[in-house]
Amino acid sequence: MDKSLDWREYVITRAIKASGYSAIVFVALIFFFLLREGLPALSEVPLAGLFSQRWYPIENYFGILPLITGSLIVTVGAMLIAIPFGIGTAVFIAEIAPRWTREILKPLVELLGGLPSVVLGFLGILVLAPFLRVFLNLPTGLTALAGSLLLGGIAVPTIVSIAEDALDAVPQSYREGAWAIGATRWQTIWRVTLPAARSGVLTAVMLGLGRAIGETMAVMMVTGNAPVLATRWNSLFMPARTMTATIAAEMGEVANASTHYHVLFFIGLVLFLISLAVNVTASAVVFRQKKRAERVLS
Amino acid sequence: MNRLLTQRLGFSLLTLVALFTVIPILAVFAYIIAKGAPAISWEFLSSFPHDGMRAGGILPAIVGTFYLTLGTAVFSVPLGVAAAIYLAEYAKENWLTRLIRIAIINLAGIPSVVYGLFGLGLFVFFLRFGTSLLSASLTLSIMTLPVIISAAEEALRAVPQAFRTVSISLGGTRWQTIRRIVLPQALPGIITGVILGLERAAGETAPILFTGAAFFLPRLPHSPLDATMALPYHLFVISTQVPEMPIQIQYGTALVLITFVLGLNLIATVIRSRARARRQW
């Protein structure tokens, strides 16, 4: 073999190996920059101020509690919608629907997953919020509930796609065994198939949750953006504001390296750590059942 | 036959749940198409907005999204495919590889607005690229990377081991085998993954909010260091920031955006099913 080819192969192999590590490098870089820009917030705002109830940056009130409760209430509302509808639809597609329905339904649900969230937010403003205002007789339809409904819609495709894969991966012999001893198809679903697929279904829920917490545009457009501490359940029917929406709405107007700037990065750091926790938990399960990486990510 | 009654009720309930999931999806698409179609004209697609964006077209937003998608591809495709080659062809199953996989899953899960913060910190300020097409494309590239890596790796792994064995036994080096045998076979799968990744990038708003998106520009971007308008950000702007915005333009913009995004999706689907039909193994 001639020398130049040898040398080229060496360089290419090196480059490929370096690219292989890029994912680790980027996660580390993201973490580093969030720390670098976010940690100064801790020295500029006293901890008691940071975890107080008032978010009013113009007068130097940087209490992130209302933003955390805002994210929490919108996300919990979203999951209350997305879990039953997501898993229900997954069970329907995997266990009940005839083959041709299945071939149509799954791509259709995944198509919703590809819809830009800004489009859903746009429809939220024009269609959903006015409807909620009239239907529930509220002063404004731009509420945490509107955010929950949209976020539910955004989390559903993730849950359906991954949960359906998990159900589909349950060996047919499990079902046949249950039928043979006289179980109905319904009993088989609840007592055999779903329990057998539970780790995959759990992953689906975790990743749906991850999408819901991290979603920005749709939530920002329909929740009314009022940083009010959510303490009771009827906060769901009032305007709210999430952590993601706060960053998106305020970062554009903030002076570089000001306290406000640092606090917004600090919120980003909190979001990063939440997503890290959610994904590490989910991936602990994914590693046991491979093959689904493509669906998990799309 | 109580159990059968339960089953019938249960099945009806699940059918209903599935309908409640699917009908809104169809309704969303049908509604945007019905409301947006009247706004679409050659002038709408090919002219600049005027009168404070309340009239005219959306050309700069369309061109901007096209540039951003292209810019994202330039960075994320070579890096993503190379990383996939590493994982599929070189990596051993050890702790480092596991760490890489965990990192990829985490990259996929990081909220898009956090990517925006990262892009602001690294590209806009630290590397001094400013609010530009370049900063926004780089930010979107990193966000797209996990999708491309996972899809490309899956495509590479699907190529039967025998292909590699034969090539090596004929005296091919490892890279020659990958370059001439494995990559061509995996290409349709890789392209599908790349398009699905870019589709996501094209529809994103939060990562470009502070890294490269502009409210309004009187001209198209001339260099990678110019800021740019973009379809998703433009839809956000005209539906929340501009008072008395004509509703037709808003729906028209939404329709163009979903056509762009779903068009990419359709291309990916066609490539995938064609490649499946023609596959040699």
Coordinates of C-alpha atoms in Angstrom, one line a residue:
Chain A
M1 CA 0.0 0.0 0.0
D2 CA 1.4 3.4 -0.8
K3 CA 2.3 5.8 1.8
S4 CA 0.0 8.7 1.0
L5 CA -3.1 6.5 1.4
D6 CA -1.8 5.3 4.8
W7 CA -1.4 8.8 5.9
R8 CA -4.9 9.9 4.7
E9 CA -6.5 7.0 6.4
Y10 CA -4.8 8.0 9.7
V11 CA -6.1 11.6 9.5
I12 CA -9.6 10.5 8.6
T13 CA -9.7 7.9 11.4
R14 CA -8.6 10.6 13.8
A15 CA -11.3 13.0 12.6
I16 CA -14.0 10.4 12.9
K17 CA -12.9 9.5 16.4
A18 CA -12.9 13.2 17.4
S19 CA -16.4 13.7 16.0
G20 CA -17.5 10.7 18.0
Y21 CA -16.7 12.5 21.2
S22 CA -18.5 15.7 20.0
A23 CA -21.7 14.9 21.9
I24 CA -19.9 14.7 25.2
V25 CA -18.0 17.9 24.4
F26 CA -21.2 19.8 23.6
V27 CA -23.1 18.7 26.7
A28 CA -20.0 19.8 28.7
L29 CA -19.8 23.1 26.9
I30 CA -23.5 23.8 27.4
F31 CA -23.1 23.1 31.1
F32 CA -20.0 25.2 31.3
F33 CA -21.5 28.3 29.7
L34 CA -24.7 28.0 31.8
L35 CA -22.5 27.8 34.9
R36 CA -20.3 30.7 33.8
E37 CA -23.2 33.0 33.0
G38 CA -25.6 31.8 35.6
L39 CA -23.6 31.3 38.8
P40 CA -22.9 35.0 39.3
A41 CA -26.6 35.4 39.9
L42 CA -26.0 33.6 43.3
S43 CA -23.6 36.3 44.4
E44 CA -25.6 39.2 43.0
V45 CA -29.0 38.2 44.4
P46 CA -29.2 36.8 48.0
L47 CA -30.6 33.3 48.1
A48 CA -33.7 34.4 50.0
G49 CA -34.4 36.9 47.2
L50 CA -33.9 34.3 44.5
F51 CA -36.4 32.0 46.2
S52 CA -38.9 34.7 47.0
Q53 CA -42.4 35.2 45.5
R54 CA -41.9 38.3 43.5
W55 CA -40.5 38.4 39.9
Y56 CA -40.3 42.0 38.9
P57 CA -36.8 42.5 37.4
I58 CA -37.2 46.2 36.6
E59 CA -37.2 46.9 40.4
N60 CA -34.7 44.1 41.1
Y61 CA -37.0 41.6 42.4
F62 CA -35.7 38.2 41.1
G63 CA -37.9 35.7 42.9
I64 CA -38.0 32.6 40.7
L65 CA -40.6 30.7 42.8
P66 CA -43.6 32.0 40.7
L67 CA -41.8 30.8 37.6
I68 CA -41.1 27.4 39.0
T69 CA -44.7 27.0 40.2
G70 CA -45.9 28.3 36.8
S71 CA -43.8 25.6 35.0
L72 CA -45.0 23.0 37.5
I73 CA -48.7 23.7 37.2
V74 CA -48.7 23.9 33.4
T75 CA -46.6 20.7 33.1
V76 CA -48.7 18.8 35.6
G77 CA -51.9 19.9 33.7
A78 CA -50.2 18.8 30.4
M79 CA -49.3 15.4 31.7
L80 CA -52.8 14.8 33.1
I81 CA -54.0 15.2 29.5
A82 CA -51.0 13.6 27.7
I83 CA -50.6 10.4 29.8
P84 CA -54.2 9.0 29.4
F85 CA -54.5 10.1 25.8
G86 CA -51.0 9.1 24.8
I87 CA -51.0 5.7 26.4
G88 CA -54.7 5.1 25.4
T89 CA -53.9 5.9 21.8
A90 CA -50.7 3.7 21.9
V91 CA -52.7 0.8 23.3
F92 CA -55.4 1.3 20.6
I93 CA -52.9 1.4 17.8
A94 CA -50.8 -1.5 19.1
E95 CA -53.5 -3.9 20.4
I96 CA -57.0 -3.0 19.0
A97 CA -56.8 -1.2 15.7
P98 CA -56.8 -3.3 12.5
R99 CA -53.6 -3.3 10.5
W100 CA -54.6 -0.6 8.0
T101 CA -55.8 1.9 10.7
R102 CA -52.5 1.4 12.4
E103 CA -50.5 2.2 9.2
I104 CA -52.4 5.5 9.0
L105 CA -52.6 6.5 12.7
K106 CA -49.0 6.3 13.7
P107 CA -47.5 8.4 11.0
L108 CA -50.4 10.9 11.5
V109 CA -49.6 11.2 15.3
E110 CA -45.9 11.6 14.5
L111 CA -46.7 14.3 12.0
L112 CA -48.2 16.3 14.9
G113 CA -44.8 15.8 16.6
G114 CA -43.1 17.6 13.7
L115 CA -45.5 20.6 13.8
P116 CA -43.5 23.7 14.9
S117 CA -44.7 24.7 18.4
V118 CA -45.0 28.3 17.2
V119 CA -47.8 27.2 14.9
L120 CA -49.7 25.6 17.9
G121 CA -49.1 28.7 19.9
F122 CA -50.5 30.8 17.1
L123 CA -53.7 28.7 16.9
G124 CA -53.8 28.8 20.7
I125 CA -54.1 32.6 20.6
L126 CA -56.6 32.7 17.9
V127 CA -58.8 29.7 18.5
L128 CA -58.2 28.0 21.9
A129 CA -57.9 31.0 24.2
P130 CA -61.1 32.7 22.9
F131 CA -62.9 29.4 23.2
L132 CA -61.8 28.8 26.8
R133 CA -62.7 32.4 27.7
V134 CA -66.3 31.9 26.5
F135 CA -66.7 28.3 27.5
L136 CA -65.4 28.6 31.0
N137 CA -66.5 32.2 31.4
L138 CA -63.1 33.6 32.4
P139 CA -61.8 37.1 32.2
T140 CA -59.1 35.9 29.7
G141 CA -58.5 32.7 27.9
L142 CA -54.7 33.1 28.1
T143 CA -54.3 30.9 31.2
A144 CA -52.2 28.1 32.5
L145 CA -55.0 25.8 31.3
A146 CA -54.5 26.9 27.7
G147 CA -50.8 26.2 28.1
S148 CA -51.5 22.7 29.5
L149 CA -53.8 21.8 26.7
L150 CA -51.2 22.8 24.0
L151 CA -48.4 21.1 25.9
G152 CA -50.5 18.0 26.3
G153 CA -50.8 18.0 22.5
I154 CA -47.1 18.5 22.1
A155 CA -46.3 15.6 24.5
V156 CA -48.8 13.2 23.1
P157 CA -46.9 12.2 19.9
T158 CA -43.7 11.5 21.9
I159 CA -45.7 9.3 24.3
V160 CA -47.7 7.5 21.6
S161 CA -44.6 6.8 19.5
I162 CA -42.4 5.3 22.2
A163 CA -45.2 3.5 24.1
E164 CA -46.5 1.9 20.9
D165 CA -43.0 0.6 20.1
A166 CA -42.8 -0.8 23.6
L167 CA -46.1 -2.6 23.3
D168 CA -45.2 -3.8 19.8
A169 CA -42.0 -5.3 21.2
V170 CA -44.0 -7.6 23.6
P171 CA -43.7 -11.1 22.2
Q172 CA -46.9 -12.4 20.6
S173 CA -46.6 -15.6 22.6
Y174 CA -47.4 -13.7 25.8
R175 CA -50.7 -12.7 24.4
E176 CA -51.4 -16.1 23.0
G177 CA -50.6 -17.7 26.4
A178 CA -53.2 -15.4 28.1
W179 CA -55.8 -16.1 25.5
A180 CA -55.3 -19.8 25.8
I181 CA -56.1 -19.8 29.5
G182 CA -59.3 -18.0 28.8
A183 CA -58.5 -14.3 29.3
T184 CA -60.3 -11.8 27.1
R185 CA -58.3 -9.5 24.9
W186 CA -59.1 -6.6 27.4
Q187 CA -57.8 -8.6 30.3
T188 CA -54.7 -9.6 28.4
I189 CA -54.0 -5.9 27.6
W190 CA -54.2 -4.9 31.3
R191 CA -52.7 -7.9 33.0
V192 CA -50.1 -9.1 30.5
T193 CA -49.2 -6.8 27.7
L194 CA -49.0 -3.4 29.5
P195 CA -47.2 -4.8 32.5
A196 CA -44.7 -6.5 30.1
A197 CA -44.1 -3.2 28.4
R198 CA -44.0 -1.1 31.5
S199 CA -40.4 0.1 31.3
G200 CA -40.9 1.3 27.8
V201 CA -44.2 3.0 28.7
L202 CA -42.5 4.7 31.6
T203 CA -39.7 5.9 29.3
A204 CA -42.4 7.3 27.0
V205 CA -44.0 9.2 29.8
M206 CA -40.6 10.5 31.0
L207 CA -39.6 11.8 27.6
G208 CA -43.1 13.3 27.1
L209 CA -42.6 15.1 30.4
G210 CA -39.2 16.3 29.3
R211 CA -40.7 17.8 26.2
A212 CA -43.5 19.4 28.2
I213 CA -41.1 21.1 30.7
G214 CA -38.8 22.3 28.0
E215 CA -41.4 23.6 25.6
T216 CA -41.1 27.4 25.1
M217 CA -42.9 29.2 22.3
A218 CA -46.4 27.6 22.5
V219 CA -46.4 28.2 26.3
M220 CA -45.2 31.7 26.1
M221 CA -47.8 32.6 23.6
V222 CA -50.9 31.3 25.4
T223 CA -50.3 31.4 29.2
G224 CA -50.7 35.2 29.6
N225 CA -47.3 35.6 31.0
A226 CA -48.2 36.7 34.5
P227 CA -45.6 35.7 37.1
V228 CA -48.0 34.9 39.9
L229 CA -47.3 32.3 42.5
A230 CA -49.6 29.4 41.9
T231 CA -50.7 28.0 45.2
R232 CA -54.1 26.5 44.6
W233 CA -55.7 24.4 41.9
N234 CA -57.7 27.3 40.5
S235 CA -54.4 28.9 39.5
L236 CA -54.9 26.7 36.4
F237 CA -57.6 29.1 35.3
M238 CA -55.5 32.1 35.7
P239 CA -52.6 33.5 33.7
A240 CA -49.2 32.0 34.6
R241 CA -45.7 32.1 33.4
T242 CA -43.1 29.3 33.0
M243 CA -39.4 29.3 33.3
T244 CA -38.8 28.8 29.6
A245 CA -41.2 31.6 28.6
T246 CA -39.5 34.0 31.0
I247 CA -36.1 33.4 29.4
A248 CA -37.5 33.7 25.9
A249 CA -39.5 36.8 26.6
E250 CA -36.9 38.7 28.6
M251 CA -33.5 37.8 27.3
G252 CA -33.8 39.9 24.2
E253 CA -34.2 43.1 26.2
V254 CA -31.5 42.5 28.8
A255 CA -28.2 44.3 29.1
N256 CA -25.2 41.9 28.7
A257 CA -23.8 40.7 32.0
S258 CA -26.4 42.6 34.1
T259 CA -27.9 40.9 37.2
H260 CA -31.1 40.2 35.2
Y261 CA -29.0 38.5 32.5
H262 CA -27.3 36.3 35.0
V263 CA -30.5 35.3 36.7
L264 CA -32.0 34.3 33.3
F265 CA -29.0 32.1 32.7
F266 CA -29.5 30.7 36.2
I267 CA -33.0 29.7 35.3
G268 CA -31.6 28.1 32.2
L269 CA -29.2 26.1 34.4
V270 CA -32.1 24.9 36.5
L271 CA -33.9 23.8 33.3
F272 CA -30.8 22.0 32.1
L273 CA -30.4 20.1 35.3
I274 CA -34.1 19.1 35.2
S275 CA -33.8 17.8 31.7
L276 CA -30.6 16.0 32.6
A277 CA -32.4 14.2 35.5
V278 CA -35.4 13.3 33.4
N279 CA -33.2 12.0 30.5
V280 CA -30.8 10.0 32.6
T281 CA -33.8 8.3 34.4
A282 CA -35.4 7.6 31.0
S283 CA -32.2 6.4 29.4
A284 CA -31.5 4.0 32.3
V285 CA -34.6 2.2 31.0
V286 CA -33.7 2.7 27.3
F287 CA -30.5 0.9 27.7
R288 CA -32.3 -2.2 28.7
Q289 CA -34.4 -2.1 25.6
K290 CA -32.6 -0.8 22.6
K291 CA -33.6 -0.3 19.0
R292 CA -35.7 2.7 19.6
A293 CA -33.2 5.5 19.5
E294 CA -34.5 6.9 16.3
R295 CA -38.1 7.3 17.6
V296 CA -36.9 8.6 20.9
L297 CA -35.2 11.4 19.2
S298 CA -37.5 12.4 16.4
Chain B
M1 CA -70.8 -12.7 30.0
N2 CA -69.7 -9.8 32.1
R3 CA -66.1 -9.9 31.0
L4 CA -67.1 -9.5 27.4
L5 CA -69.2 -6.5 28.3
T6 CA -66.2 -4.9 30.1
Q7 CA -64.1 -5.6 27.1
R8 CA -66.6 -4.0 24.8
L9 CA -66.8 -0.9 27.0
G10 CA -63.0 -0.8 27.3
F11 CA -62.5 -1.0 23.6
S12 CA -65.1 1.7 22.9
L13 CA -63.4 3.9 25.4
L14 CA -60.0 3.5 23.9
T15 CA -61.4 4.0 20.4
L16 CA -62.9 7.2 21.7
V17 CA -59.5 8.3 23.2
A18 CA -57.7 7.6 19.9
L19 CA -60.3 9.6 18.0
F20 CA -60.0 12.5 20.5
T21 CA -56.2 12.4 19.8
V22 CA -56.4 12.1 16.0
I23 CA -59.3 14.4 15.2
P24 CA -57.7 17.6 16.6
I25 CA -54.5 16.8 14.6
L26 CA -56.5 16.6 11.4
A27 CA -58.5 19.7 12.4
V28 CA -55.3 21.7 13.0
F29 CA -54.0 20.9 9.5
A30 CA -57.3 21.4 7.8
Y31 CA -58.0 24.7 9.6
I32 CA -54.6 26.2 8.7
I33 CA -54.9 25.1 5.1
A34 CA -58.4 26.4 4.8
K35 CA -57.6 29.8 6.4
G36 CA -54.2 30.2 4.9
A37 CA -54.8 29.2 1.3
P38 CA -56.5 32.5 0.3
A39 CA -53.5 34.5 1.4
I40 CA -51.1 32.6 -0.8
S41 CA -50.2 34.3 -4.0
W42 CA -47.0 34.9 -6.0
E43 CA -46.8 38.4 -4.5
F44 CA -47.1 37.0 -1.0
L45 CA -44.2 34.6 -1.5
S46 CA -41.9 37.0 -3.4
S47 CA -42.2 40.4 -1.9
F48 CA -41.0 42.2 1.2
P49 CA -43.4 43.1 4.0
H50 CA -44.4 46.8 4.2
D51 CA -46.6 49.1 6.2
G52 CA -45.1 47.8 9.4
M53 CA -45.5 44.2 8.1
R54 CA -49.3 44.6 7.9
A55 CA -49.1 44.3 4.1
G56 CA -46.9 42.7 1.4
G57 CA -45.2 39.4 1.4
I58 CA -42.9 37.3 3.5
L59 CA -40.0 36.7 1.1
P60 CA -37.2 37.6 3.6
A61 CA -38.6 35.1 6.2
I62 CA -38.8 32.3 3.6
V63 CA -35.3 33.0 2.4
G64 CA -34.0 33.3 6.0
T65 CA -35.4 30.0 7.0
F66 CA -33.9 28.5 3.8
Y67 CA -30.5 29.9 4.7
L68 CA -30.8 28.8 8.3
T69 CA -31.7 25.2 7.3
L70 CA -28.8 25.2 4.8
G71 CA -26.4 26.6 7.4
T72 CA -27.5 24.0 9.9
A73 CA -26.9 21.3 7.4
V74 CA -23.4 22.5 6.6
F75 CA -22.3 22.1 10.2
S76 CA -24.4 19.2 11.6
V77 CA -24.3 16.8 8.6
P78 CA -20.5 16.2 8.4
L79 CA -20.2 16.1 12.2
G80 CA -23.3 14.0 12.8
V81 CA -22.5 11.5 10.1
A82 CA -18.8 11.2 11.3
A83 CA -20.0 10.7 14.9
A84 CA -22.4 8.0 13.7
I85 CA -19.6 6.3 11.7
Y86 CA -17.5 6.3 14.9
L87 CA -20.3 4.7 16.9
A88 CA -21.3 2.1 14.4
E89 CA -17.9 1.2 13.0
Y90 CA -15.2 2.0 15.5
A91 CA -16.5 2.3 19.0
K92 CA -16.1 -0.6 21.4
E93 CA -18.8 -1.3 24.0
N94 CA -17.1 0.4 27.0
W95 CA -17.8 3.1 29.5
L96 CA -16.7 5.9 27.1
T97 CA -19.2 4.7 24.4
R98 CA -21.9 4.5 27.0
L99 CA -21.1 8.1 28.1
I100 CA -21.3 9.2 24.5
R101 CA -24.8 7.6 24.2
I102 CA -25.9 9.3 27.4
A103 CA -24.6 12.6 26.1
I104 CA -26.6 12.1 22.9
I105 CA -29.8 11.4 24.7
N106 CA -29.3 14.4 26.9
L107 CA -28.6 16.7 23.9
A108 CA -31.9 15.5 22.5
G109 CA -33.7 16.4 25.7
I110 CA -32.3 19.9 26.5
P111 CA -35.0 22.5 26.1
S112 CA -34.7 24.5 22.9
V113 CA -34.6 27.8 24.8
V114 CA -31.5 26.6 26.7
Y115 CA -29.8 26.0 23.4
G116 CA -30.7 29.7 22.7
L117 CA -28.9 30.7 25.9
F118 CA -25.9 28.6 25.1
G119 CA -25.7 30.0 21.6
L120 CA -25.9 33.5 23.0
G121 CA -23.1 32.8 25.5
L122 CA -20.8 30.9 23.2
F123 CA -21.3 32.1 19.6
V124 CA -22.8 35.6 20.0
F125 CA -20.6 36.9 22.9
F126 CA -17.6 34.6 23.5
L127 CA -16.7 34.0 19.9
R128 CA -18.0 37.4 18.8
F129 CA -20.1 36.2 15.9
G130 CA -22.8 38.6 17.0
T131 CA -26.5 38.1 16.3
S132 CA -26.1 36.5 13.0
L133 CA -27.0 33.7 10.6
L134 CA -23.8 32.0 11.6
S135 CA -24.5 32.0 15.3
A136 CA -28.1 30.8 14.8
S137 CA -27.0 28.1 12.3
L138 CA -24.4 26.8 14.8
T139 CA -26.9 26.8 17.6
L140 CA -29.5 24.9 15.5
S141 CA -26.7 22.5 14.4
I142 CA -25.9 21.3 17.9
M143 CA -29.6 20.9 18.6
T144 CA -30.0 18.8 15.4
L145 CA -26.9 16.7 16.0
P146 CA -28.5 14.0 18.2
V147 CA -31.2 13.3 15.7
I148 CA -28.7 12.9 12.8
I149 CA -26.3 10.8 14.8
S150 CA -29.0 8.4 16.0
A151 CA -30.6 8.0 12.6
A152 CA -27.3 7.7 10.7
E153 CA -26.0 5.1 13.2
E154 CA -29.1 3.0 12.8
A155 CA -28.7 3.1 9.0
L156 CA -25.1 2.1 9.2
R157 CA -25.8 -0.7 11.6
A158 CA -28.5 -2.1 9.3
V159 CA -25.8 -2.8 6.6
P160 CA -25.1 -6.5 6.9
Q161 CA -21.7 -7.5 8.4
A162 CA -21.0 -9.7 5.4
F163 CA -20.5 -6.6 3.2
R164 CA -17.7 -5.4 5.4
T165 CA -16.1 -8.9 5.7
V166 CA -15.9 -9.3 2.0
S167 CA -14.4 -5.8 1.4
I168 CA -11.7 -6.4 4.1
S169 CA -10.9 -9.8 2.8
L170 CA -10.3 -8.3 -0.7
G171 CA -7.6 -6.1 0.9
G172 CA -9.7 -2.9 1.5
T173 CA -8.7 -0.9 4.5
R174 CA -11.2 0.0 7.1
W175 CA -11.9 3.5 5.7
Q176 CA -12.1 2.2 2.2
T177 CA -14.7 -0.3 3.3
I178 CA -16.7 2.4 5.0
R179 CA -16.3 4.9 2.2
R180 CA -17.0 2.6 -0.8
I181 CA -19.3 -0.1 0.7
V182 CA -21.0 0.8 3.9
L183 CA -21.8 4.5 3.4
P184 CA -23.4 4.1 -0.1
Q185 CA -25.6 1.3 1.3
A186 CA -26.6 3.3 4.3
L187 CA -27.1 6.6 2.4
P188 CA -30.9 6.6 2.0
G189 CA -31.3 6.0 5.8
I190 CA -28.8 8.7 6.5
I191 CA -30.5 11.2 4.2
T192 CA -33.9 10.4 5.8
G193 CA -32.4 11.1 9.3
V194 CA -30.7 14.3 8.1
I195 CA -34.0 15.7 6.7
L196 CA -36.0 14.8 9.8
G197 CA -33.3 16.6 11.8
L198 CA -33.4 19.7 9.6
E199 CA -37.2 19.7 9.6
R200 CA -37.0 20.2 13.4
A201 CA -34.4 23.0 13.0
A202 CA -36.5 24.8 10.4
G203 CA -39.5 25.0 12.7
E204 CA -37.7 26.1 15.8
T205 CA -38.0 29.6 17.2
A206 CA -36.5 29.6 20.7
P207 CA -32.9 28.8 19.7
I208 CA -32.7 31.6 17.2
L209 CA -34.6 34.2 19.3
F210 CA -31.4 35.8 20.7
T211 CA -28.8 34.3 18.3
G212 CA -29.8 35.5 14.9
A213 CA -33.4 36.3 14.3
A214 CA -34.4 39.8 13.3
F215 CA -37.8 41.4 13.8
F216 CA -37.7 43.1 10.4
L217 CA -35.0 43.6 7.8
P218 CA -35.4 45.7 4.7
R219 CA -33.0 43.5 2.7
L220 CA -31.9 39.9 2.5
P221 CA -28.9 38.9 4.5
H222 CA -25.7 39.3 2.5
S223 CA -23.2 37.5 4.6
P224 CA -23.2 34.8 7.4
L225 CA -22.6 37.6 9.9
D226 CA -25.9 39.4 9.1
A227 CA -29.0 38.8 11.2
T228 CA -31.9 37.2 9.3
M229 CA -35.7 36.9 9.4
A230 CA -37.1 33.4 9.7
L231 CA -40.6 32.0 9.2
P232 CA -41.3 30.6 12.7
Y233 CA -40.0 33.8 14.4
H234 CA -41.9 35.9 11.9
L235 CA -45.1 34.0 12.8
F236 CA -44.4 34.7 16.4
V237 CA -43.8 38.4 15.8
I238 CA -46.9 39.0 13.7
S239 CA -49.2 37.0 16.0
T240 CA -48.0 38.6 19.3
Q241 CA -46.0 41.8 18.7
V242 CA -47.7 43.7 15.9
P243 CA -51.1 45.2 16.8
E244 CA -53.9 45.1 14.2
M245 CA -52.2 42.6 12.1
P246 CA -54.4 41.3 9.2
I247 CA -55.4 37.8 10.2
Q248 CA -55.0 36.5 6.6
I249 CA -51.3 37.3 6.5
Q250 CA -50.9 35.4 9.8
Y251 CA -52.6 32.3 8.5
G252 CA -50.7 32.6 5.2
T253 CA -47.4 32.6 7.1
A254 CA -48.5 29.6 9.2
L255 CA -49.4 27.7 6.1
V256 CA -46.1 28.5 4.4
L257 CA -44.2 27.4 7.5
I258 CA -46.0 24.0 7.8
T259 CA -45.7 23.4 4.1
F260 CA -42.0 23.9 4.4
V261 CA -41.7 21.7 7.4
L262 CA -44.1 19.0 6.3
G263 CA -42.6 19.1 2.8
L264 CA -39.3 18.1 4.2
N265 CA -41.1 15.3 6.2
L266 CA -42.7 14.1 3.0
I267 CA -39.4 14.0 1.1
A268 CA -37.9 12.0 4.0
T269 CA -40.8 9.5 3.9
V270 CA -40.5 9.0 0.1
I271 CA -36.8 8.4 0.3
R272 CA -37.2 5.9 3.0
S273 CA -39.9 3.9 1.4
R274 CA -38.2 3.9 -2.0
A275 CA -34.9 2.8 -0.5
R276 CA -36.7 0.0 1.4
A277 CA -38.3 -1.3 -1.9
R278 CA -34.9 -1.3 -3.7
R279 CA -32.7 -2.7 -0.9
Q280 CA -30.3 -5.4 -2.0
W281 CA -30.3 -7.4 1.2

